[in-house]
Amino acid sequence: MRIRSKHGLAALAVATTLFTSGTALAAPITVGGVTWDPGYALDFMSSSLQVQQKVDADGTAHGFGIISTINGTAGDRFCPGCTVTFQYRGYTPASVVGNQTYFMGGFVDIYVYNGATGIDPADPITMSEANTGLGTLWLSMRGHAYNGSTLIGTATGSGTNVNIAGLGQLDVVGGVAREFFDTNRYTDGSDLGISTSFTRPFGRGIEHMVGTGNFFGSTARAVPEPGTLALVGLGFAGLLAGRRQRPRL
């Protein structure tokens, strides 16, 4: 289609603007000081090099950690001048089958803090409940029950040579970044996944261990509104009709 008039070019420009304004997010997003690229191949993926987990006498698991990378970007780049930490609690054992423990419940909160925390991302003993729950609540989540559990913990090895791996699913319920992660696109309509791996006892047993963890899922992406698509269609239809009816000079 060839459009020669200024009015035709203007109409095409407006239609294009309307269409692209409703398409998927492509540029990096910044919320609460945290920046990530939704175009990253593994979007969304955050890694925590240091996580501590504690298990109470009744088997309830809770812990805390620092987020080291988001979508392949290090902390000094995705959150300059701030620290992103998380805490989880309330994972209660519902049943044990072999070497697997099936947990129910669970709450996970991610925080962004602008200021000194005293945390060294390379040193897990610099973290505590006190300095990993500071600042703005960036994302608040709760466990999503699937096949009878919100998280499955698998233990292998024995004594001080033990590994405890956790895998679960989460529903986003709050935080300043909620709208970008309340997607229902993960397992069973949940929003994000969580995985942990603990290999180093913080002492003599599995009651307190050090390990790593990840959050993974996808960023919510804007889609064209029906009204926007209709306007674009009408705009092009009107443009074509005008050209067909215009008498030749």
GROMACS .gro file of C-alpha atoms in nm:
model
  249
    1MET     CA    1   0.000   0.000   0.000
    2ARG     CA    2   0.140   0.340  -0.100
    3ILE     CA    3   0.036   0.643   0.104
    4ARG     CA    4   0.128   0.973  -0.057
    5SER     CA    5  -0.067   1.240   0.128
    6LYS     CA    6   0.039   1.407   0.451
    7HIS     CA    7  -0.295   1.311   0.605
    8GLY     CA    8  -0.237   0.948   0.515
    9LEU     CA    9   0.107   0.947   0.671
   10ALA     CA   10  -0.028   1.111   0.985
   11ALA     CA   11  -0.306   0.856   1.015
   12LEU     CA   12  -0.058   0.575   0.973
   13ALA     CA   13   0.167   0.722   1.241
   14VAL     CA   14  -0.122   0.753   1.487
   15ALA     CA   15  -0.237   0.399   1.418
   16THR     CA   16   0.114   0.264   1.464
   17THR     CA   17   0.150   0.451   1.794
   18LEU     CA   18  -0.179   0.313   1.920
   19PHE     CA   19  -0.079  -0.039   1.828
   20THR     CA   20   0.271  -0.034   1.973
   21SER     CA   21   0.152   0.124   2.297
   22GLY     CA   22  -0.038  -0.195   2.374
   23THR     CA   23   0.224  -0.450   2.276
   24ALA     CA   24   0.449  -0.656   2.500
   25LEU     CA   25   0.697  -0.489   2.729
   26ALA     CA   26   1.044  -0.476   2.579
   27ALA     CA   27   1.242  -0.214   2.769
   28PRO     CA   28   1.398  -0.272   3.114
   29ILE     CA   29   1.157  -0.214   3.403
   30THR     CA   30   1.241  -0.033   3.727
   31VAL     CA   31   1.021  -0.073   4.034
   32GLY     CA   32   1.122   0.039   4.382
   33GLY     CA   33   1.481   0.088   4.268
   34VAL     CA   34   1.511  -0.262   4.120
   35THR     CA   35   1.569  -0.289   3.744
   36TRP     CA   36   1.530  -0.601   3.531
   37ASP     CA   37   1.497  -0.680   3.162
   38PRO     CA   38   1.178  -0.873   3.074
   39GLY     CA   39   1.337  -0.957   2.740
   40TYR     CA   40   1.592  -1.183   2.912
   41ALA     CA   41   1.575  -1.539   2.779
   42LEU     CA   42   1.505  -1.687   3.126
   43ASP     CA   43   1.279  -1.407   3.246
   44PHE     CA   44   1.209  -1.406   3.535
   45MET     CA   45   1.510  -1.553   3.720
   46SER     CA   46   1.675  -1.436   4.042
   47SER     CA   47   1.961  -1.615   4.215
   48SER     CA   48   2.065  -1.607   4.579
   49LEU     CA   49   2.420  -1.716   4.649
   50GLN     CA   50   2.365  -1.707   5.024
   51VAL     CA   51   2.061  -1.841   5.210
   52GLN     CA   52   2.025  -1.956   5.569
   53GLN     CA   53   1.751  -2.196   5.675
   54LYS     CA   54   1.639  -2.297   6.022
   55VAL     CA   55   1.408  -2.583   6.117
   56ASP     CA   56   1.214  -2.566   6.444
   57ALA     CA   57   1.151  -2.862   6.674
   58ASP     CA   58   0.811  -2.923   6.510
   59GLY     CA   59   0.969  -2.928   6.162
   60THR     CA   60   0.857  -2.581   6.054
   61ALA     CA   61   1.108  -2.426   5.812
   62HIS     CA   62   1.200  -2.059   5.789
   63GLY     CA   63   1.496  -1.863   5.660
   64PHE     CA   64   1.642  -1.559   5.490
   65GLY     CA   65   1.885  -1.460   5.217
   66ILE     CA   66   2.017  -1.197   4.980
   67ILE     CA   67   1.935  -1.180   4.609
   68SER     CA   68   2.262  -1.170   4.416
   69THR     CA   69   2.148  -1.158   4.052
   70ILE     CA   70   1.829  -1.086   3.859
   71ASN     CA   71   1.796  -1.193   3.496
   72GLY     CA   72   2.172  -1.233   3.466
   73THR     CA   73   2.256  -0.892   3.615
   74ALA     CA   74   2.458  -0.846   3.934
   75GLY     CA   75   2.327  -0.660   4.237
   76ASP     CA   76   2.535  -0.345   4.189
   77ARG     CA   77   2.366  -0.303   3.851
   78PHE     CA   78   2.006  -0.415   3.909
   79CYS     CA   79   1.983  -0.217   4.233
   80PRO     CA   80   2.263   0.045   4.260
   81GLY     CA   81   2.308   0.169   4.616
   82CYS     CA   82   2.054  -0.072   4.761
   83THR     CA   83   2.025  -0.430   4.885
   84VAL     CA   84   1.755  -0.683   4.796
   85THR     CA   85   1.688  -0.948   5.060
   86PHE     CA   86   1.413  -1.196   5.139
   87GLN     CA   87   1.265  -1.387   5.428
   88TYR     CA   88   1.040  -1.692   5.438
   89ARG     CA   89   0.848  -1.852   5.721
   90GLY     CA   90   0.559  -2.078   5.810
   91TYR     CA   91   0.640  -2.385   5.601
   92THR     CA   92   0.494  -2.662   5.816
   93PRO     CA   93   0.544  -3.035   5.746
   94ALA     CA   94   0.223  -3.211   5.640
   95SER     CA   95   0.361  -3.555   5.560
   96VAL     CA   96   0.683  -3.749   5.509
   97VAL     CA   97   0.726  -4.012   5.238
   98GLY     CA   98   1.068  -4.173   5.222
   99ASN     CA   99   1.328  -3.898   5.202
  100GLN     CA  100   1.074  -3.633   5.103
  101THR     CA  101   0.887  -3.394   5.331
  102TYR     CA  102   0.571  -3.230   5.199
  103PHE     CA  103   0.514  -2.882   5.341
  104MET     CA  104   0.201  -2.669   5.355
  105GLY     CA  105   0.162  -2.297   5.416
  106GLY     CA  106   0.457  -2.068   5.371
  107PHE     CA  107   0.507  -1.694   5.331
  108VAL     CA  108   0.788  -1.526   5.137
  109ASP     CA  109   0.869  -1.154   5.137
  110ILE     CA  110   1.128  -0.968   4.928
  111TYR     CA  111   1.260  -0.632   5.052
  112VAL     CA  112   1.459  -0.344   4.903
  113TYR     CA  113   1.669  -0.135   5.139
  114ASN     CA  114   1.856   0.186   5.058
  115GLY     CA  115   2.131   0.202   5.316
  116ALA     CA  116   2.396  -0.001   5.493
  117THR     CA  117   2.289  -0.350   5.601
  118GLY     CA  118   2.626  -0.495   5.701
  119ILE     CA  119   2.566  -0.788   5.466
  120ASP     CA  120   2.856  -0.923   5.263
  121PRO     CA  121   2.700  -1.112   4.968
  122ALA     CA  122   2.996  -1.351   4.974
  123ASP     CA  123   2.968  -1.428   5.346
  124PRO     CA  124   2.650  -1.599   5.474
  125ILE     CA  125   2.729  -1.543   5.841
  126THR     CA  126   2.683  -1.166   5.792
  127MET     CA  127   2.308  -1.222   5.738
  128SER     CA  128   2.041  -1.242   6.007
  129GLU     CA  129   1.667  -1.205   6.055
  130ALA     CA  130   1.732  -0.843   6.155
  131ASN     CA  131   1.920  -0.720   5.847
  132THR     CA  132   1.735  -0.917   5.577
  133GLY     CA  133   1.391  -0.771   5.643
  134LEU     CA  134   1.468  -0.401   5.604
  135GLY     CA  135   1.317  -0.141   5.373
  136THR     CA  136   1.034  -0.146   5.122
  137LEU     CA  137   0.826  -0.459   5.072
  138TRP     CA  138   0.897  -0.530   4.706
  139LEU     CA  139   0.708  -0.855   4.668
  140SER     CA  140   0.491  -1.051   4.911
  141MET     CA  141   0.401  -1.412   4.834
  142ARG     CA  142   0.239  -1.713   4.995
  143GLY     CA  143   0.266  -2.083   4.922
  144HIS     CA  144   0.042  -2.224   4.649
  145ALA     CA  145  -0.084  -2.575   4.723
  146TYR     CA  146  -0.038  -2.822   4.439
  147ASN     CA  147  -0.077  -3.200   4.470
  148GLY     CA  148  -0.103  -3.170   4.846
  149SER     CA  149   0.189  -2.939   4.920
  150THR     CA  150   0.324  -2.589   4.872
  151LEU     CA  151   0.686  -2.708   4.883
  152ILE     CA  152   0.862  -3.044   4.870
  153GLY     CA  153   1.189  -3.093   5.057
  154THR     CA  154   1.416  -3.379   4.955
  155ALA     CA  155   1.698  -3.494   5.183
  156THR     CA  156   1.997  -3.699   5.068
  157GLY     CA  157   2.311  -3.805   5.251
  158SER     CA  158   2.357  -3.818   5.627
  159GLY     CA  159   2.535  -3.650   5.915
  160THR     CA  160   2.733  -3.347   5.804
  161ASN     CA  161   2.737  -3.475   5.444
  162VAL     CA  162   2.376  -3.395   5.367
  163ASN     CA  163   2.184  -3.206   5.101
  164ILE     CA  164   1.834  -3.068   5.144
  165ALA     CA  165   1.668  -2.946   4.825
  166GLY     CA  166   1.339  -2.758   4.820
  167LEU     CA  167   1.101  -2.688   4.531
  168GLY     CA  168   0.771  -2.505   4.558
  169GLN     CA  169   0.528  -2.264   4.399
  170LEU     CA  170   0.409  -1.920   4.511
  171ASP     CA  171   0.118  -1.681   4.467
  172VAL     CA  172   0.196  -1.308   4.462
  173VAL     CA  173  -0.026  -1.119   4.707
  174GLY     CA  174   0.139  -0.780   4.763
  175GLY     CA  175   0.439  -0.550   4.736
  176VAL     CA  176   0.522  -0.256   4.509
  177ALA     CA  177   0.610  -0.494   4.221
  178ARG     CA  178   0.297  -0.707   4.250
  179GLU     CA  179   0.141  -0.605   3.918
  180PHE     CA  180   0.445  -0.733   3.727
  181PHE     CA  181   0.444  -1.083   3.878
  182ASP     CA  182   0.078  -1.166   3.947
  183THR     CA  183   0.066  -1.368   3.625
  184ASN     CA  184  -0.085  -1.712   3.706
  185ARG     CA  185   0.160  -1.856   3.451
  186TYR     CA  186   0.355  -2.098   3.668
  187THR     CA  187   0.255  -2.447   3.784
  188ASP     CA  188  -0.119  -2.489   3.851
  189GLY     CA  189  -0.186  -2.118   3.798
  190SER     CA  190   0.066  -1.999   4.057
  191ASP     CA  191   0.289  -1.698   3.989
  192LEU     CA  192   0.648  -1.789   4.076
  193GLY     CA  193   0.857  -2.089   4.165
  194ILE     CA  194   1.109  -2.117   4.447
  195SER     CA  195   1.399  -2.358   4.476
  196THR     CA  196   1.662  -2.402   4.747
  197SER     CA  197   1.963  -2.623   4.804
  198PHE     CA  198   2.134  -2.655   5.143
  199THR     CA  199   2.461  -2.842   5.173
  200ARG     CA  200   2.643  -2.689   5.469
  201PRO     CA  201   2.523  -2.732   5.829
  202PHE     CA  202   2.561  -2.414   6.031
  203GLY     CA  203   2.683  -2.618   6.322
  204ARG     CA  204   2.622  -2.990   6.363
  205GLY     CA  205   2.290  -3.077   6.203
  206ILE     CA  206   2.017  -2.993   5.956
  207GLU     CA  207   1.837  -2.765   6.202
  208HIS     CA  208   2.043  -2.472   6.071
  209MET     CA  209   2.198  -2.484   5.725
  210VAL     CA  210   2.354  -2.260   5.461
  211GLY     CA  211   2.284  -2.287   5.089
  212THR     CA  212   2.155  -2.117   4.776
  213GLY     CA  213   1.820  -2.042   4.617
  214ASN     CA  214   1.627  -1.911   4.317
  215PHE     CA  215   1.297  -1.747   4.230
  216PHE     CA  216   1.172  -1.804   3.877
  217GLY     CA  217   0.868  -1.726   3.664
  218SER     CA  218   0.781  -1.456   3.413
  219THR     CA  219   0.716  -1.083   3.402
  220ALA     CA  220   0.360  -0.973   3.325
  221ARG     CA  221   0.351  -0.830   2.975
  222ALA     CA  222   0.104  -0.580   2.836
  223VAL     CA  223  -0.121  -0.703   2.556
  224PRO     CA  224  -0.318  -0.493   2.307
  225GLU     CA  225  -0.652  -0.385   2.449
  226PRO     CA  226  -0.953  -0.483   2.234
  227GLY     CA  227  -1.046  -0.116   2.208
  228THR     CA  228  -0.698  -0.029   2.087
  229LEU     CA  229  -0.707  -0.297   1.819
  230ALA     CA  230  -1.051  -0.178   1.710
  231LEU     CA  231  -0.930   0.181   1.679
  232VAL     CA  232  -0.634   0.069   1.471
  233GLY     CA  233  -0.860  -0.136   1.245
  234LEU     CA  234  -1.105   0.150   1.201
  235GLY     CA  235  -0.823   0.391   1.132
  236PHE     CA  236  -0.682   0.180   0.852
  237ALA     CA  237  -1.029   0.105   0.715
  238GLY     CA  238  -1.112   0.474   0.705
  239LEU     CA  239  -0.782   0.554   0.539
  240LEU     CA  240  -0.836   0.295   0.267
  241ALA     CA  241  -1.197   0.402   0.210
  242GLY     CA  242  -1.093   0.764   0.174
  243ARG     CA  243  -0.834   0.678  -0.087
  244ARG     CA  244  -1.077   0.465  -0.287
  245GLN     CA  245  -1.347   0.733  -0.296
  246ARG     CA  246  -1.118   1.028  -0.373
  247PRO     CA  247  -1.167   1.143  -0.734
  248ARG     CA  248  -0.860   1.163  -0.950
  249LEU     CA  249  -0.761   1.511  -1.062
   0.00000   0.00000   0.00000
